[in-house]
Every structure is written in structure tokens, then in C-alpha cells.
Amino acid sequence: MLANVNNVVAEIRLSDVLDPGVSTGHVMRIRAIASGGGQAERVQFDLYDGAALIRNNTVNVSRSAYTTYSYTLLDVEADAITDYTNLRFRFSAVFGNGETIRVTWAEFEAPDPTAATPVRATALEIATDYNVPVRATALEIATDYNIPVRATALEAVFDYLVLVRGTAVELVLDYSPTATYGTFGAPFLFEATRWPSGGLALEVFMRATAGTIHARLYDTTADAPVSGSDLSTVETGFTRLRSGGLPLIDGHVYRVQFGKGGTDGGEYMTAQLVSTE
């Protein structure tokens, strides 16, 4: 209660809160009642960040009933707060002898902190130099719901990872019926003993910007495409495509080819060999 003393000053420290990271939703509130006559009793209701004044409000306090007064900070005022653990209210009353102002409570409202936005990869790209092994033991994959999916003793061997990126264009190698194929990326020597047992498949991420876009694995040793490796899509969003098991031959050199026909077009992001197991 503030009574009988003009320009009395009182200060209280507020509880610590987390920085919300936004400028909106900052509100000061005070609940009070006054008694007296003549001019209205007033209380100066100010918000400080340490010694720095953030917002000042002059409240003409009602005599008829306890009343709650609310003041929303401007964006520039909220942005001026640098330490949400050092906020203070300062009250300065203005009234005459025999008059009183009773303040029952005061509060400062700040928004909840903004939650971090999850980052989701829609098309996985493993960026390595050509022929640089990438090995993962006890691989852990975090799903969208943050539930760990653990594969024990899992070893992913990419000693001969085929990785290419760019935009499919018409090149020189003709391929039936209409696609013109071009070879991208470094050739790689297939050594069966360097790969996990079981079948291998070609996996690509690509999208068609017009018509149909194609991909396949080419055996440069035999000078022929690998049977069963042909992949194609008309999807305009990046799509993962995977072949069935491929009859790769130990000691042969392979390359990845992408293609399109006529006015068709597309883009590709990655291509790699993966285990079918």
C-alpha cells in the first residue's frame, strides 16, 4: 500500500524467465484501487531491465473498485530487453495528504520461448570424394519423432560409392527408344570381396522437370548396360528409385548414366550402390 507520501518510490525484482525470441506478447499489468478527493490519484508503473528503463506508464487509479490495468509493450520496447533474468517494476505514487493507493498485485507476461524448427532432409545426400570409404559401426538414425533407431554392428561400406550431382542434359550415347544417356561421375572397379555378401542395387534421387528422366548402370568393361538397372520417373519432385539386385561382375569397371529424350528434362542429386539385404 502507498499512503500519505507523495512521490514515494518502490521497486520489486521479477522472477527469471527465458528469452522468448520474439517481440510480441509482452504485457505489464497492475491491479489497484485509490481513495481521496480532487484530482485523480496516480501511480507511475515502470519496467526496467537492470538500470535501463524499458517502458513507463502513468496509471490514473480508480476509486470505485479494484481495477486491473494492462499495457502491451511495443516491438521496439520488447527488443530493448537484453536480460530476462534482471527485470524490475518500479512504482512512484502521486497523491495528496490523506489519500492512498493500494496495489494488490503486478505482473509481467512474456511469451513462451519459440520452439526450434526441425530440419528434415527430403533427399539424403552422402557427400564424399570419389572412392573414399565411409564406414558406420553401430549406426544410429534419429527419426522425425526423435525415437532412436539403432542398428548394432551395422557396417555400411561405400568404398566404391558412386556419387554424382547436377542437371541431366543431352549427350552423345544413344539409347533405345528415345533417351539420350550421358555418363557422369567417376568409374569404379567392382571387387566382390570388398562388398558385403548378398545382392547390390542401384539407388538414385532424381526428378523430371519435363517428360521422363532415366538412369542406369553401365558396364564399361563389357560396353553394355547392366541388365535390370534401368530406372525412370515422371515425378516432378525428387524421388528415390531403386533397382532390383544387379548381376555385377568381379573385376569389371562400371559407371552411372543419366538420360532424357527430346524435350524431356530433369535433375539428379545422388546415385549409389546399396545392399539389397
GROMACS .gro file of C-alpha atoms in nm:
model
  277
    1MET     CA    1   0.000   0.000   0.000
    2LEU     CA    2   0.119   0.351  -0.085
    3ALA     CA    3  -0.031   0.610   0.150
    4ASN     CA    4   0.010   0.973   0.258
    5VAL     CA    5   0.350   1.025   0.098
    6ASN     CA    6   0.377   1.200  -0.237
    7ASN     CA    7   0.627   1.059  -0.492
    8VAL     CA    8   0.712   0.757  -0.281
    9VAL     CA    9   0.915   0.505  -0.485
   10ALA     CA   10   0.907   0.126  -0.451
   11GLU     CA   11   1.088  -0.133  -0.663
   12ILE     CA   12   1.046  -0.511  -0.690
   13ARG     CA   13   1.251  -0.765  -0.885
   14LEU     CA   14   1.061  -1.003  -1.116
   15SER     CA   15   1.111  -1.377  -1.148
   16ASP     CA   16   1.355  -1.503  -1.411
   17VAL     CA   17   1.204  -1.601  -1.746
   18LEU     CA   18   1.354  -1.733  -2.069
   19ASP     CA   19   1.406  -1.500  -2.361
   20PRO     CA   20   1.108  -1.574  -2.590
   21GLY     CA   21   1.297  -1.470  -2.902
   22VAL     CA   22   1.002  -1.263  -3.031
   23SER     CA   23   0.894  -0.900  -2.996
   24THR     CA   24   0.521  -0.954  -2.950
   25GLY     CA   25   0.314  -1.061  -2.649
   26HIS     CA   26   0.494  -0.865  -2.373
   27VAL     CA   27   0.235  -0.726  -2.128
   28MET     CA   28   0.261  -0.531  -1.800
   29ARG     CA   29  -0.035  -0.550  -1.558
   30ILE     CA   30  -0.117  -0.383  -1.228
   31ARG     CA   31  -0.426  -0.410  -1.005
   32ALA     CA   32  -0.503  -0.121  -0.769
   33ILE     CA   33  -0.763   0.100  -0.601
   34ALA     CA   34  -0.734   0.458  -0.473
   35SER     CA   35  -0.909   0.673  -0.214
   36GLY     CA   36  -0.910   1.051  -0.192
   37GLY     CA   37  -1.065   1.361  -0.337
   38GLY     CA   38  -0.997   1.621  -0.600
   39GLN     CA   39  -0.759   1.523  -0.877
   40ALA     CA   40  -0.713   1.154  -0.955
   41GLU     CA   41  -0.453   0.958  -0.764
   42ARG     CA   42  -0.181   0.834  -0.999
   43VAL     CA   43   0.091   0.574  -0.985
   44GLN     CA   44   0.388   0.566  -1.221
   45PHE     CA   45   0.427   0.200  -1.323
   46ASP     CA   46   0.763   0.138  -1.496
   47LEU     CA   47   0.954  -0.165  -1.629
   48TYR     CA   48   1.334  -0.172  -1.601
   49ASP     CA   49   1.598  -0.409  -1.735
   50GLY     CA   50   1.855  -0.357  -1.463
   51ALA     CA   51   1.907   0.020  -1.463
   52ALA     CA   52   1.767   0.067  -1.816
   53LEU     CA   53   1.410   0.196  -1.848
   54ILE     CA   54   1.209  -0.017  -2.092
   55ARG     CA   55   0.853   0.120  -2.054
   56ASN     CA   56   0.684   0.379  -1.832
   57ASN     CA   57   0.308   0.405  -1.771
   58THR     CA   58   0.108   0.664  -1.577
   59VAL     CA   59  -0.196   0.497  -1.419
   60ASN     CA   60  -0.494   0.707  -1.308
   61VAL     CA   61  -0.621   0.472  -1.038
   62SER     CA   62  -0.995   0.418  -0.996
   63ARG     CA   63  -1.155   0.499  -0.658
   64SER     CA   64  -1.469   0.292  -0.715
   65ALA     CA   65  -1.327  -0.062  -0.731
   66TYR     CA   66  -1.010  -0.263  -0.767
   67THR     CA   67  -0.918  -0.238  -1.134
   68THR     CA   68  -0.662  -0.421  -1.348
   69TYR     CA   69  -0.463  -0.205  -1.591
   70SER     CA   70  -0.275  -0.368  -1.882
   71TYR     CA   71  -0.003  -0.221  -2.103
   72THR     CA   72   0.139  -0.406  -2.406
   73LEU     CA   73   0.499  -0.328  -2.495
   74LEU     CA   74   0.576  -0.202  -2.842
   75ASP     CA   75   0.802  -0.425  -3.050
   76VAL     CA   76   1.089  -0.178  -3.014
   77GLU     CA   77   1.044  -0.178  -2.635
   78ALA     CA   78   1.043  -0.558  -2.615
   79ASP     CA   79   1.351  -0.574  -2.838
   80ALA     CA   80   1.530  -0.342  -2.593
   81ILE     CA   81   1.519  -0.611  -2.322
   82THR     CA   82   1.859  -0.780  -2.307
   83ASP     CA   83   1.835  -0.977  -1.981
   84TYR     CA   84   1.510  -1.150  -1.887
   85THR     CA   85   1.665  -1.251  -1.553
   86ASN     CA   86   1.708  -0.890  -1.434
   87LEU     CA   87   1.365  -0.731  -1.489
   88ARG     CA   88   1.215  -0.496  -1.227
   89PHE     CA   89   0.896  -0.300  -1.161
   90ARG     CA   90   0.926   0.049  -1.016
   91PHE     CA   91   0.624   0.228  -0.864
   92SER     CA   92   0.608   0.604  -0.796
   93ALA     CA   93   0.283   0.739  -0.647
   94VAL     CA   94   0.143   1.090  -0.690
   95PHE     CA   95  -0.135   1.198  -0.447
   96GLY     CA   96  -0.215   1.437  -0.165
   97ASN     CA   97  -0.218   1.410   0.214
   98GLY     CA   98  -0.471   1.162   0.346
   99GLU     CA   99  -0.503   0.987   0.010
  100THR     CA  100  -0.400   0.627  -0.056
  101ILE     CA  101  -0.328   0.388  -0.341
  102ARG     CA  102  -0.348   0.017  -0.271
  103VAL     CA  103  -0.168  -0.211  -0.522
  104THR     CA  104  -0.269  -0.575  -0.476
  105TRP     CA  105  -0.050  -0.726  -0.747
  106ALA     CA  106   0.153  -0.655  -1.056
  107GLU     CA  107   0.281  -0.894  -1.321
  108PHE     CA  108   0.482  -0.908  -1.641
  109GLU     CA  109   0.379  -1.154  -1.914
  110ALA     CA  110   0.623  -1.277  -2.180
  111PRO     CA  111   0.555  -1.540  -2.449
  112ASP     CA  112   0.685  -1.893  -2.419
  113PRO     CA  113   1.021  -1.942  -2.592
  114THR     CA  114   0.991  -2.028  -2.958
  115ALA     CA  115   1.046  -2.399  -3.019
  116ALA     CA  116   1.325  -2.494  -3.258
  117THR     CA  117   1.204  -2.582  -3.607
  118PRO     CA  118   1.302  -2.938  -3.702
  119VAL     CA  119   1.517  -2.971  -4.011
  120ARG     CA  120   1.407  -3.253  -4.236
  121ALA     CA  121   1.607  -3.390  -4.528
  122THR     CA  122   1.378  -3.498  -4.811
  123ALA     CA  123   1.658  -3.629  -5.029
  124LEU     CA  124   1.956  -3.780  -4.848
  125GLU     CA  125   2.295  -3.696  -4.993
  126ILE     CA  126   2.615  -3.861  -4.873
  127ALA     CA  127   2.889  -3.625  -4.987
  128THR     CA  128   3.226  -3.796  -5.015
  129ASP     CA  129   3.516  -3.775  -5.250
  130TYR     CA  130   3.509  -4.050  -5.508
  131ASN     CA  131   3.644  -4.381  -5.381
  132VAL     CA  132   3.677  -4.256  -5.021
  133PRO     CA  133   3.541  -4.521  -4.780
  134VAL     CA  134   3.263  -4.418  -4.543
  135ARG     CA  135   3.204  -4.670  -4.267
  136ALA     CA  136   2.941  -4.663  -3.992
  137THR     CA  137   2.951  -4.903  -3.698
  138ALA     CA  138   2.661  -4.907  -3.453
  139LEU     CA  139   2.473  -4.662  -3.673
  140GLU     CA  140   2.201  -4.457  -3.501
  141ILE     CA  141   1.931  -4.288  -3.706
  142ALA     CA  142   1.704  -4.027  -3.541
  143THR     CA  143   1.351  -4.036  -3.681
  144ASP     CA  144   1.113  -3.742  -3.714
  145TYR     CA  145   0.977  -3.826  -3.369
  146ASN     CA  146   1.324  -3.834  -3.209
  147ILE     CA  147   1.296  -4.206  -3.135
  148PRO     CA  148   1.644  -4.356  -3.182
  149VAL     CA  149   1.659  -4.646  -3.425
  150ARG     CA  150   1.979  -4.836  -3.352
  151ALA     CA  151   2.139  -5.097  -3.574
  152THR     CA  152   2.401  -5.287  -3.378
  153ALA     CA  153   2.722  -5.389  -3.550
  154LEU     CA  154   2.595  -5.245  -3.879
  155GLU     CA  155   2.869  -5.168  -4.129
  156ALA     CA  156   2.785  -4.969  -4.440
  157VAL     CA  157   3.073  -4.996  -4.686
  158PHE     CA  158   3.091  -4.730  -4.956
  159ASP     CA  159   3.447  -4.797  -5.074
  160TYR     CA  160   3.323  -4.761  -5.428
  161LEU     CA  161   3.042  -4.516  -5.367
  162VAL     CA  162   2.920  -4.365  -5.691
  163LEU     CA  163   2.812  -4.007  -5.626
  164VAL     CA  164   2.711  -3.758  -5.892
  165ARG     CA  165   2.509  -3.436  -5.895
  166GLY     CA  166   2.399  -3.182  -6.149
  167THR     CA  167   2.143  -3.143  -6.428
  168ALA     CA  168   2.069  -3.408  -6.692
  169VAL     CA  169   2.150  -3.289  -7.043
  170GLU     CA  170   2.155  -3.443  -7.388
  171LEU     CA  171   2.488  -3.613  -7.450
  172VAL     CA  172   2.638  -3.847  -7.706
  173LEU     CA  173   2.539  -4.203  -7.610
  174ASP     CA  174   2.218  -4.311  -7.788
  175TYR     CA  175   1.984  -4.545  -7.608
  176SER     CA  176   1.660  -4.703  -7.728
  177PRO     CA  177   1.384  -4.598  -7.751
  178THR     CA  178   1.422  -4.221  -7.711
  179ALA     CA  179   1.653  -4.140  -7.422
  180THR     CA  180   1.992  -3.988  -7.479
  181TYR     CA  181   2.221  -4.107  -7.199
  182GLY     CA  182   2.524  -3.929  -7.062
  183THR     CA  183   2.784  -4.073  -6.826
  184PHE     CA  184   2.859  -3.886  -6.505
  185GLY     CA  185   3.082  -3.940  -6.204
  186ALA     CA  186   3.400  -4.142  -6.173
  187PRO     CA  187   3.417  -4.500  -6.299
  188PHE     CA  188   3.469  -4.761  -6.030
  189LEU     CA  189   3.620  -5.107  -6.024
  190PHE     CA  190   3.388  -5.368  -5.873
  191GLU     CA  191   3.571  -5.610  -5.643
  192ALA     CA  192   3.323  -5.855  -5.494
  193THR     CA  193   3.535  -5.919  -5.184
  194ARG     CA  194   3.514  -5.551  -5.086
  195TRP     CA  195   3.135  -5.551  -5.065
  196PRO     CA  196   2.900  -5.715  -4.814
  197SER     CA  197   2.766  -6.053  -4.917
  198GLY     CA  198   2.433  -6.051  -5.097
  199GLY     CA  199   2.293  -5.856  -5.388
  200LEU     CA  200   2.355  -5.494  -5.482
  201ALA     CA  201   2.112  -5.243  -5.631
  202LEU     CA  202   2.141  -4.902  -5.796
  203GLU     CA  203   1.970  -4.625  -5.596
  204VAL     CA  204   1.922  -4.272  -5.730
  205PHE     CA  205   1.748  -3.950  -5.625
  206MET     CA  206   1.619  -3.758  -5.925
  207ARG     CA  207   1.318  -3.571  -6.062
  208ALA     CA  208   1.171  -3.495  -6.404
  209THR     CA  209   1.126  -3.130  -6.497
  210ALA     CA  210   0.962  -3.230  -6.826
  211GLY     CA  211   0.862  -3.568  -6.964
  212THR     CA  212   1.063  -3.866  -6.840
  213ILE     CA  213   1.416  -3.889  -6.698
  214HIS     CA  214   1.623  -4.210  -6.691
  215ALA     CA  215   1.916  -4.364  -6.504
  216ARG     CA  216   2.106  -4.690  -6.530
  217LEU     CA  217   2.437  -4.860  -6.450
  218TYR     CA  218   2.675  -4.918  -6.741
  219ASP     CA  219   2.942  -5.190  -6.761
  220THR     CA  220   3.229  -5.014  -6.940
  221THR     CA  221   3.434  -5.335  -6.947
  222ALA     CA  222   3.161  -5.520  -7.137
  223ASP     CA  223   3.048  -5.198  -7.312
  224ALA     CA  224   2.685  -5.268  -7.226
  225PRO     CA  225   2.422  -5.153  -6.978
  226VAL     CA  226   2.371  -5.371  -6.671
  227SER     CA  227   2.059  -5.582  -6.704
  228GLY     CA  228   1.783  -5.476  -6.464
  229SER     CA  229   1.944  -5.143  -6.372
  230ASP     CA  230   1.714  -4.920  -6.583
  231LEU     CA  231   1.523  -4.665  -6.374
  232SER     CA  232   1.291  -4.387  -6.490
  233THR     CA  233   1.043  -4.140  -6.343
  234VAL     CA  234   0.797  -3.869  -6.444
  235GLU     CA  235   0.770  -3.735  -6.087
  236THR     CA  236   0.841  -3.361  -6.062
  237GLY     CA  237   0.955  -3.384  -5.701
  238PHE     CA  238   1.282  -3.553  -5.607
  239THR     CA  239   1.211  -3.926  -5.584
  240ARG     CA  240   1.419  -4.218  -5.461
  241LEU     CA  241   1.434  -4.501  -5.713
  242ARG     CA  242   1.598  -4.838  -5.654
  243SER     CA  243   1.657  -5.127  -5.891
  244GLY     CA  244   1.642  -5.493  -5.807
  245GLY     CA  245   1.956  -5.700  -5.749
  246LEU     CA  246   2.213  -5.646  -6.023
  247PRO     CA  247   2.441  -5.908  -6.185
  248LEU     CA  248   2.770  -5.725  -6.124
  249ILE     CA  249   3.087  -5.900  -6.238
  250ASP     CA  250   3.401  -5.909  -6.026
  251GLY     CA  251   3.681  -5.707  -6.189
  252HIS     CA  252   3.458  -5.507  -6.424
  253VAL     CA  253   3.450  -5.126  -6.431
  254TYR     CA  254   3.112  -4.952  -6.405
  255ARG     CA  255   2.971  -4.601  -6.441
  256VAL     CA  256   2.634  -4.440  -6.374
  257GLN     CA  257   2.444  -4.293  -6.667
  258PHE     CA  258   2.157  -4.044  -6.667
  259GLY     CA  259   1.949  -3.955  -6.968
  260LYS     CA  260   1.648  -3.793  -7.127
  261GLY     CA  261   1.491  -3.780  -7.468
  262GLY     CA  262   1.392  -3.495  -7.695
  263THR     CA  263   1.246  -3.204  -7.497
  264ASP     CA  264   1.235  -3.403  -7.173
  265GLY     CA  265   1.444  -3.279  -6.883
  266GLY     CA  266   1.531  -3.345  -6.525
  267GLU     CA  267   1.772  -3.311  -6.236
  268TYR     CA  268   1.953  -3.571  -6.031
  269MET     CA  269   2.110  -3.542  -5.687
  270THR     CA  270   2.277  -3.871  -5.595
  271ALA     CA  271   2.344  -4.221  -5.720
  272GLN     CA  272   2.495  -4.507  -5.524
  273LEU     CA  273   2.511  -4.883  -5.491
  274VAL     CA  274   2.326  -5.025  -5.192
  275SER     CA  275   2.283  -5.371  -5.047
  276THR     CA  276   1.956  -5.550  -5.122
  277GLU     CA  277   1.965  -5.730  -4.787
   0.00000   0.00000   0.00000
